[in-house]
Steps between C-alpha positions, in 0.01 A plus 500: 500500500295515817713787636457694184121452504498602866692820439309597189171443671593717805642777265176494287269517788689768684461713186134430478446591869724807473319643182136358495395469865504833676559549872126527566479110416730453800308727719186301414642178623626670823143638559371127480713426807395832664132426446536146655689637793266790560210259481652273753556822719141604488357152582744456790431835662146573414345159447687286745578791742856387523404178663608154372378162606717238670481271199659767283811507724506124523491444114743785410731512794470888532247735649612785265229484234618801295865376460335161405279662226754725372758231448214309323431798279859548411526142402195533298638794317803299423322195362267707290769696341727204431236266378318750316777620280674168454177323409410772251828495292368267233167674497696822439680331205170392365348847524802660347508241211837359582411176661530302164852657445593410873384145441715472195804632679744241667432633848490318830153539674666463855740789435237702339266479797780539755618813329155647535480370869842657601420839362150495643641399840745788505217745419263350751759518767503875464130512509466270797763727690288808440187306612677382815582869587132569476415212704731628783244796535214246548679315766745260333744367769770245463495295816755205444698555181684183382731564204544131405118454497455815314745401220342159483153648477600728213667231297231250554235763422667590170527134410126438580381811332679398184304188504169661554584758223555212243152336582335840477694585187372165331140583594529852363662386172246206453197722573657816338373687791692688788259723685249242614759231558744701703249672718316173575827344614627792694158552671497129590857520643407800714216302639651156564874562546488668840567853391314684759369222728587139571374253253392283786187725529383385146269205431682180439485507120652845478775391748588210279522733199725739695736200607562414130595851408862559603442869564328405837825334635722772364295756672527307831869458477548875432292581811703262698833672403360847574249454790617165660242286672583177310729225605793434273390151414171621388686764280710214348179293433332786337809576286536133379125488427515836300794375306336168412182673390694762307691237319170332394372828363826543298503142377142539388532848367788450244351223292158657530648837376621330175143351460346839533741667264405246235128561546561876511696474149223282359240758601707787339487317166122454538 
């Protein structure tokens, strides 16, 4: 049953993306990463005059700010695309008037969300690859590529992003709002998760907030796999922490999703 639900979900979502969403949607997502990279490039060359403080090198393990910022922007693109589309699946069903029928069907929620996640991951890999090529123009350099750490970073990131998308989906379904909810979360992640600068520069409260969002550790592990500058023991520690936090998000997200579904159906019936 779960395999059939997984396959059917992937097939359905692929047809929707193929027919309903033109290539301009993908271009718009790539431009988001481009603007982030271009903004970092302008700040580094014209505001900071190409100079970095010793504290930055000590905190990040690298003096290559552009590579640091570009890897962060690529991860930001990845988390936005995966979390946005997976979290909005049930809201899309609600808008299309099929949520009630879906709830009556004997489907497995895990397989349903995983199907959306897998398809979106494949799509996002293509978008991220194009954005990475653009990043090379702005100074992206791979200093110490570690294949094992890279694979671990990708797998852990997908696991954690799935958990974040479930929580975001619960909030969206409960509030029946996507625009304000998603943009508030993504703006907060951009600020506190170390996308373009170390989170250690933030006030204490924001640092704590960043530490409980698994995106922060996922970005750090990905940077370690591509840029180096982090001891392997620290990478393992961050990986374990990210897995633990991601598991908490998933464990909370699944039961909360059922509760949000019930409330959404009650609101539909007045």
